[in-house]
């Protein structure tokens, strides 16, 4: 079929061990749902030649540095299992820098107050971590660890009531800001799950935007940049790199260079190079863009491909280029029996979690004593990470990797302007450092459901702008800008 079905496309994300080394999916859990607008763009730099060739027309340009950019939109949701990362965990980790998966649930000790939680050992917790405080007497509450004092966890915003001892504190997945060490990832998109494969490597998330509009889905948009792009890639390694053959000079063996070939045409060129190195005969290797098959031909009178009986038959390239694996004899040209296959051999499995609907949520802005939910119509959190190319003459693409050089955090809020409330405007005028927390997720009986909730904690921020607006009722448009200090960070993201 010449036309591919876009709705059948499946997409996988895999954390890389070494930045820029492409890793195809190897497990069903590495696949993530797609939404319209998912993009992957190959954007090579064009080097313009200024040679004058007796004409006013331009000279031929050349491909310089290679670059990849992409975007991925998704619904905001947990994994559905407490203590288990959401399926987009690698993207959150890529923008933030690092993570902690809290697989053990601890409980409160005696002596907790509305402002701090007593625990047996505070070293089991870290700054920024979200606590899902499971006290059914007062309703489950979500708070963050702002600091620690002995074995007491000081909360970012106070609670209405102090909790008793023996209350469970949840298993948070905490994505934490870091200055370096951000993991990279590979993407693989099976277009139409059989029509073509588009892939990239060396990717790092450069912007994350979380949108929480009242009564709508919580949504998240990732933008990323990478260093390598592949279209219908083929991996050749020590298990599948040999071609044993016979020509007029006798029995010979060719070894194809080990690498991930960006296109089948690139692989065809490499096979021809390997055959030319092993033989003095005129060889020809081609890939058909029409039927997806490879053809290997020789000007030799005798030409046989010993896929089955050759010395290296156990590690033959035959299956990678569509040959059945039997010896090919009696001709001077052989075309593979099977076209390249572009469907995934792994069936995707997705998290069993529903998207978060933004109602019954919480937004606190201010200091620890400001625990009144801000009546917001819309909240967005944007994290932007500036990256710089590490150019390298040794790299095929001209770029070794992309390193982060700056991070910015901004929260935008549209809310009801309360009469008499001048607190945030005062914070703007005084450049006062405050905090902000957004909690969202489903509830049952008034209690947050574990394994299904999200928490965003801007530990340090200032009010960057404050504007009144609104057509039907009076609103305030507020922008908060995160900052770091020598002892504390700007933003933490949690799934609890």
PDB file of N, CA and C in Angstrom, residues 78 80-84 102-109 112 117-119 125 129-143 153 155 159 161-173 442 444-453 495-496:
ATOM      1  N   UNK A  78      -0.345  10.209  36.035  1.00  0.00           N
ATOM      2  CA  UNK A  78       0.581   9.329  36.737  1.00  0.00           C
ATOM      3  C   UNK A  78       0.559   7.972  36.016  1.00  0.00           C
ATOM      4  N   UNK A  80      -0.623   5.283  37.460  1.00  0.00           N
ATOM      5  CA  UNK A  80      -1.729   4.501  37.992  1.00  0.00           C
ATOM      6  C   UNK A  80      -1.295   3.572  39.109  1.00  0.00           C
ATOM      7  N   UNK A  81       0.022   3.465  39.305  1.00  0.00           N
ATOM      8  CA  UNK A  81       0.570   2.609  40.370  1.00  0.00           C
ATOM      9  C   UNK A  81       1.454   3.461  41.275  1.00  0.00           C
ATOM     10  N   UNK A  82       1.134   3.513  42.546  1.00  0.00           N
ATOM     11  CA  UNK A  82       1.910   4.315  43.485  1.00  0.00           C
ATOM     12  C   UNK A  82       3.351   3.815  43.539  1.00  0.00           C
ATOM     13  N   UNK A  83       4.299   4.747  43.439  1.00  0.00           N
ATOM     14  CA  UNK A  83       5.704   4.374  43.476  1.00  0.00           C
ATOM     15  C   UNK A  83       6.267   3.912  42.143  1.00  0.00           C
ATOM     16  N   UNK A  84       5.481   3.994  41.087  1.00  0.00           N
ATOM     17  CA  UNK A  84       5.944   3.611  39.747  1.00  0.00           C
ATOM     18  C   UNK A  84       5.929   4.837  38.845  1.00  0.00           C
ATOM     19  N   UNK A 102      10.611   6.781  45.029  1.00  0.00           N
ATOM     20  CA  UNK A 102      10.450   6.332  46.410  1.00  0.00           C
ATOM     21  C   UNK A 102       9.552   5.099  46.443  1.00  0.00           C
ATOM     22  N   UNK A 103      10.190   3.940  46.512  1.00  0.00           N
ATOM     23  CA  UNK A 103       9.444   2.684  46.468  1.00  0.00           C
ATOM     24  C   UNK A 103       8.957   2.252  47.854  1.00  0.00           C
ATOM     25  N   UNK A 104       9.495   2.877  48.893  1.00  0.00           N
ATOM     26  CA  UNK A 104       9.106   2.521  50.265  1.00  0.00           C
ATOM     27  C   UNK A 104       8.239   3.615  50.860  1.00  0.00           C
ATOM     28  N   UNK A 105       7.177   3.218  51.502  1.00  0.00           N
ATOM     29  CA  UNK A 105       6.297   4.191  52.139  1.00  0.00           C
ATOM     30  C   UNK A 105       6.598   4.247  53.635  1.00  0.00           C
ATOM     31  N   UNK A 106       6.832   5.458  54.125  1.00  0.00           N
ATOM     32  CA  UNK A 106       7.100   5.673  55.546  1.00  0.00           C
ATOM     33  C   UNK A 106       5.878   6.309  56.205  1.00  0.00           C
ATOM     34  N   UNK A 107       5.889   6.338  57.545  1.00  0.00           N
ATOM     35  CA  UNK A 107       4.737   6.858  58.282  1.00  0.00           C
ATOM     36  C   UNK A 107       5.167   7.982  59.220  1.00  0.00           C
ATOM     37  N   UNK A 108       4.172   8.728  59.677  1.00  0.00           N
ATOM     38  CA  UNK A 108       4.436   9.826  60.608  1.00  0.00           C
ATOM     39  C   UNK A 108       4.774   9.289  61.998  1.00  0.00           C
ATOM     40  N   UNK A 109       5.554  10.103  62.714  1.00  0.00           N
ATOM     41  CA  UNK A 109       5.823   9.795  64.114  1.00  0.00           C
ATOM     42  C   UNK A 109       4.975  10.672  65.017  1.00  0.00           C
ATOM     43  N   UNK A 112       3.764  15.652  65.324  1.00  0.00           N
ATOM     44  CA  UNK A 112       3.568  16.473  64.127  1.00  0.00           C
ATOM     45  C   UNK A 112       2.698  17.675  64.450  1.00  0.00           C
ATOM     46  N   UNK A 117       6.002  17.639  59.773  1.00  0.00           N
ATOM     47  CA  UNK A 117       5.673  16.238  59.958  1.00  0.00           C
ATOM     48  C   UNK A 117       6.832  15.565  60.680  1.00  0.00           C
ATOM     49  N   UNK A 118       6.537  14.924  61.785  1.00  0.00           N
ATOM     50  CA  UNK A 118       7.550  14.171  62.512  1.00  0.00           C
ATOM     51  C   UNK A 118       7.672  12.772  61.915  1.00  0.00           C
ATOM     52  N   UNK A 119       8.919  12.330  61.689  1.00  0.00           N
ATOM     53  CA  UNK A 119       9.178  10.993  61.142  1.00  0.00           C
ATOM     54  C   UNK A 119      10.290  10.344  61.947  1.00  0.00           C
ATOM     55  N   UNK A 125      13.838  11.142  53.412  1.00  0.00           N
ATOM     56  CA  UNK A 125      13.106  12.132  52.619  1.00  0.00           C
ATOM     57  C   UNK A 125      14.077  13.182  52.102  1.00  0.00           C
ATOM     58  N   UNK A 129      10.412  16.807  47.805  1.00  0.00           N
ATOM     59  CA  UNK A 129       9.598  15.594  47.705  1.00  0.00           C
ATOM     60  C   UNK A 129       8.171  15.872  48.140  1.00  0.00           C
ATOM     61  N   UNK A 130       7.222  15.320  47.401  1.00  0.00           N
ATOM     62  CA  UNK A 130       5.812  15.475  47.764  1.00  0.00           C
ATOM     63  C   UNK A 130       5.419  14.399  48.766  1.00  0.00           C
ATOM     64  N   UNK A 131       4.632  14.784  49.738  1.00  0.00           N
ATOM     65  CA  UNK A 131       4.069  13.855  50.713  1.00  0.00           C
ATOM     66  C   UNK A 131       2.573  13.741  50.466  1.00  0.00           C
ATOM     67  N   UNK A 132       2.095  12.530  50.311  1.00  0.00           N
ATOM     68  CA  UNK A 132       0.655  12.296  50.267  1.00  0.00           C
ATOM     69  C   UNK A 132       0.278  11.835  51.673  1.00  0.00           C
ATOM     70  N   UNK A 133      -0.185  12.785  52.479  1.00  0.00           N
ATOM     71  CA  UNK A 133      -0.419  12.545  53.898  1.00  0.00           C
ATOM     72  C   UNK A 133      -1.799  11.908  54.056  1.00  0.00           C
ATOM     73  N   UNK A 134      -1.797  10.624  54.380  1.00  0.00           N
ATOM     74  CA  UNK A 134      -3.025   9.830  54.362  1.00  0.00           C
ATOM     75  C   UNK A 134      -3.667   9.784  55.752  1.00  0.00           C
ATOM     76  N   UNK A 135      -4.366  10.821  56.057  1.00  0.00           N
ATOM     77  CA  UNK A 135      -5.091  10.917  57.330  1.00  0.00           C
ATOM     78  C   UNK A 135      -6.562  11.083  57.004  1.00  0.00           C
ATOM     79  N   UNK A 136      -7.300   9.996  57.068  1.00  0.00           N
ATOM     80  CA  UNK A 136      -8.711  10.025  56.655  1.00  0.00           C
ATOM     81  C   UNK A 136      -9.568  10.895  57.565  1.00  0.00           C
ATOM     82  N   UNK A 137      -9.094  11.159  58.783  1.00  0.00           N
ATOM     83  CA  UNK A 137      -9.880  11.980  59.707  1.00  0.00           C
ATOM     84  C   UNK A 137     -10.040  13.397  59.184  1.00  0.00           C
ATOM     85  N   UNK A 138      -9.009  13.899  58.474  1.00  0.00           N
ATOM     86  CA  UNK A 138      -9.052  15.271  57.976  1.00  0.00           C
ATOM     87  C   UNK A 138      -9.011  15.336  56.442  1.00  0.00           C
ATOM     88  N   UNK A 139      -8.962  14.189  55.809  1.00  0.00           N
ATOM     89  CA  UNK A 139      -8.838  14.148  54.353  1.00  0.00           C
ATOM     90  C   UNK A 139      -7.374  14.107  53.945  1.00  0.00           C
ATOM     91  N   UNK A 140      -7.067  13.318  52.929  1.00  0.00           N
ATOM     92  CA  UNK A 140      -5.686  13.220  52.460  1.00  0.00           C
ATOM     93  C   UNK A 140      -5.227  14.587  51.959  1.00  0.00           C
ATOM     94  N   UNK A 141      -3.967  14.922  52.243  1.00  0.00           N
ATOM     95  CA  UNK A 141      -3.408  16.199  51.823  1.00  0.00           C
ATOM     96  C   UNK A 141      -2.067  15.978  51.122  1.00  0.00           C
ATOM     97  N   UNK A 142      -1.762  16.868  50.193  1.00  0.00           N
ATOM     98  CA  UNK A 142      -0.469  16.830  49.505  1.00  0.00           C
ATOM     99  C   UNK A 142       0.318  18.074  49.885  1.00  0.00           C
ATOM    100  N   UNK A 143       1.513  17.861  50.391  1.00  0.00           N
ATOM    101  CA  UNK A 143       2.429  18.945  50.712  1.00  0.00           C
ATOM    102  C   UNK A 143       3.835  18.534  50.286  1.00  0.00           C
ATOM    103  N   UNK A 153       9.969  17.116  59.119  1.00  0.00           N
ATOM    104  CA  UNK A 153       9.886  17.597  57.745  1.00  0.00           C
ATOM    105  C   UNK A 153       9.073  18.886  57.738  1.00  0.00           C
ATOM    106  N   UNK A 155       7.015  21.741  56.198  1.00  0.00           N
ATOM    107  CA  UNK A 155       6.157  21.759  55.020  1.00  0.00           C
ATOM    108  C   UNK A 155       6.203  23.107  54.305  1.00  0.00           C
ATOM    109  N   UNK A 159      -0.882  22.803  57.028  1.00  0.00           N
ATOM    110  CA  UNK A 159      -2.131  22.061  56.914  1.00  0.00           C
ATOM    111  C   UNK A 159      -3.188  22.670  57.839  1.00  0.00           C
ATOM    112  N   UNK A 161      -4.985  20.872  59.898  1.00  0.00           N
ATOM    113  CA  UNK A 161      -4.947  20.133  61.160  1.00  0.00           C
ATOM    114  C   UNK A 161      -3.660  19.322  61.230  1.00  0.00           C
ATOM    115  N   UNK A 162      -3.148  19.173  62.440  1.00  0.00           N
ATOM    116  CA  UNK A 162      -1.978  18.320  62.640  1.00  0.00           C
ATOM    117  C   UNK A 162      -2.395  16.853  62.533  1.00  0.00           C
ATOM    118  N   UNK A 163      -1.522  16.031  61.964  1.00  0.00           N
ATOM    119  CA  UNK A 163      -1.839  14.613  61.813  1.00  0.00           C
ATOM    120  C   UNK A 163      -1.255  13.834  62.981  1.00  0.00           C
ATOM    121  N   UNK A 164      -1.861  12.714  63.255  1.00  0.00           N
ATOM    122  CA  UNK A 164      -1.369  11.855  64.317  1.00  0.00           C
ATOM    123  C   UNK A 164      -0.234  10.961  63.841  1.00  0.00           C
ATOM    124  N   UNK A 165       0.230  10.093  64.700  1.00  0.00           N
ATOM    125  CA  UNK A 165       1.325   9.193  64.353  1.00  0.00           C
ATOM    126  C   UNK A 165       0.797   7.985  63.584  1.00  0.00           C
ATOM    127  N   UNK A 166       1.686   7.347  62.839  1.00  0.00           N
ATOM    128  CA  UNK A 166       1.334   6.146  62.097  1.00  0.00           C
ATOM    129  C   UNK A 166       0.591   6.393  60.808  1.00  0.00           C
ATOM    130  N   UNK A 167       0.576   7.646  60.319  1.00  0.00           N
ATOM    131  CA  UNK A 167      -0.112   7.961  59.073  1.00  0.00           C
ATOM    132  C   UNK A 167       0.864   7.829  57.894  1.00  0.00           C
ATOM    133  N   UNK A 168       0.442   7.126  56.866  1.00  0.00           N
ATOM    134  CA  UNK A 168       1.300   6.877  55.702  1.00  0.00           C
ATOM    135  C   UNK A 168       1.534   8.162  54.913  1.00  0.00           C
ATOM    136  N   UNK A 169       2.717   8.237  54.271  1.00  0.00           N
ATOM    137  CA  UNK A 169       3.127   9.464  53.589  1.00  0.00           C
ATOM    138  C   UNK A 169       3.325   9.286  52.085  1.00  0.00           C
ATOM    139  N   UNK A 170       2.849   8.198  51.525  1.00  0.00           N
ATOM    140  CA  UNK A 170       2.876   8.024  50.074  1.00  0.00           C
ATOM    141  C   UNK A 170       4.239   7.617  49.532  1.00  0.00           C
ATOM    142  N   UNK A 171       4.265   7.338  48.234  1.00  0.00           N
ATOM    143  CA  UNK A 171       5.494   6.954  47.517  1.00  0.00           C
ATOM    144  C   UNK A 171       5.644   7.888  46.317  1.00  0.00           C
ATOM    145  N   UNK A 172       6.371   8.949  46.513  1.00  0.00           N
ATOM    146  CA  UNK A 172       6.475   9.976  45.465  1.00  0.00           C
ATOM    147  C   UNK A 172       7.538   9.625  44.432  1.00  0.00           C
ATOM    148  N   UNK A 173       7.245   9.964  43.178  1.00  0.00           N
ATOM    149  CA  UNK A 173       8.254  10.015  42.124  1.00  0.00           C
ATOM    150  C   UNK A 173       8.616  11.487  42.001  1.00  0.00           C
ATOM    151  N   UNK A 442      -7.432  12.861  40.722  1.00  0.00           N
ATOM    152  CA  UNK A 442      -8.779  12.419  41.122  1.00  0.00           C
ATOM    153  C   UNK A 442      -8.879  12.171  42.623  1.00  0.00           C
ATOM    154  N   UNK A 444     -11.497  10.272  45.798  1.00  0.00           N
ATOM    155  CA  UNK A 444     -12.612   9.388  46.156  1.00  0.00           C
ATOM    156  C   UNK A 444     -12.944   9.669  47.614  1.00  0.00           C
ATOM    157  N   UNK A 445     -14.191  10.022  47.870  1.00  0.00           N
ATOM    158  CA  UNK A 445     -14.587  10.362  49.228  1.00  0.00           C
ATOM    159  C   UNK A 445     -13.829  11.560  49.773  1.00  0.00           C
ATOM    160  N   UNK A 446     -13.421  12.459  48.864  1.00  0.00           N
ATOM    161  CA  UNK A 446     -12.687  13.646  49.272  1.00  0.00           C
ATOM    162  C   UNK A 446     -11.201  13.443  49.442  1.00  0.00           C
ATOM    163  N   UNK A 447     -10.711  12.217  49.244  1.00  0.00           N
ATOM    164  CA  UNK A 447      -9.296  11.909  49.418  1.00  0.00           C
ATOM    165  C   UNK A 447      -8.599  11.733  48.073  1.00  0.00           C
ATOM    166  N   UNK A 448      -7.388  12.292  47.961  1.00  0.00           N
ATOM    167  CA  UNK A 448      -6.591  12.085  46.754  1.00  0.00           C
ATOM    168  C   UNK A 448      -6.359  10.583  46.554  1.00  0.00           C
ATOM    169  N   UNK A 449      -6.392  10.131  45.301  1.00  0.00           N
ATOM    170  CA  UNK A 449      -6.145   8.728  45.003  1.00  0.00           C
ATOM    171  C   UNK A 449      -4.664   8.499  44.746  1.00  0.00           C
ATOM    172  N   UNK A 450      -4.048   7.648  45.541  1.00  0.00           N
ATOM    173  CA  UNK A 450      -2.618   7.363  45.414  1.00  0.00           C
ATOM    174  C   UNK A 450      -2.314   6.742  44.056  1.00  0.00           C
ATOM    175  N   UNK A 451      -1.190   7.160  43.473  1.00  0.00           N
ATOM    176  CA  UNK A 451      -0.773   6.629  42.177  1.00  0.00           C
ATOM    177  C   UNK A 451      -1.410   7.321  41.000  1.00  0.00           C
ATOM    178  N   UNK A 452      -2.186   8.404  41.272  1.00  0.00           N
ATOM    179  CA  UNK A 452      -2.904   9.055  40.180  1.00  0.00           C
ATOM    180  C   UNK A 452      -2.812  10.582  40.228  1.00  0.00           C
ATOM    181  N   UNK A 453      -1.979  11.119  41.109  1.00  0.00           N
ATOM    182  CA  UNK A 453      -1.970  12.566  41.318  1.00  0.00           C
ATOM    183  C   UNK A 453      -0.636  13.207  40.931  1.00  0.00           C
ATOM    184  N   UNK A 495       4.929  12.951  41.207  1.00  0.00           N
ATOM    185  CA  UNK A 495       3.753  12.126  40.953  1.00  0.00           C
ATOM    186  C   UNK A 495       3.555  11.254  42.183  1.00  0.00           C
ATOM    187  N   UNK A 496       2.360  11.337  42.779  1.00  0.00           N
ATOM    188  CA  UNK A 496       2.105  10.637  44.055  1.00  0.00           C
ATOM    189  C   UNK A 496       0.832   9.802  43.971  1.00  0.00           C
TER     190      UNK A 496
END
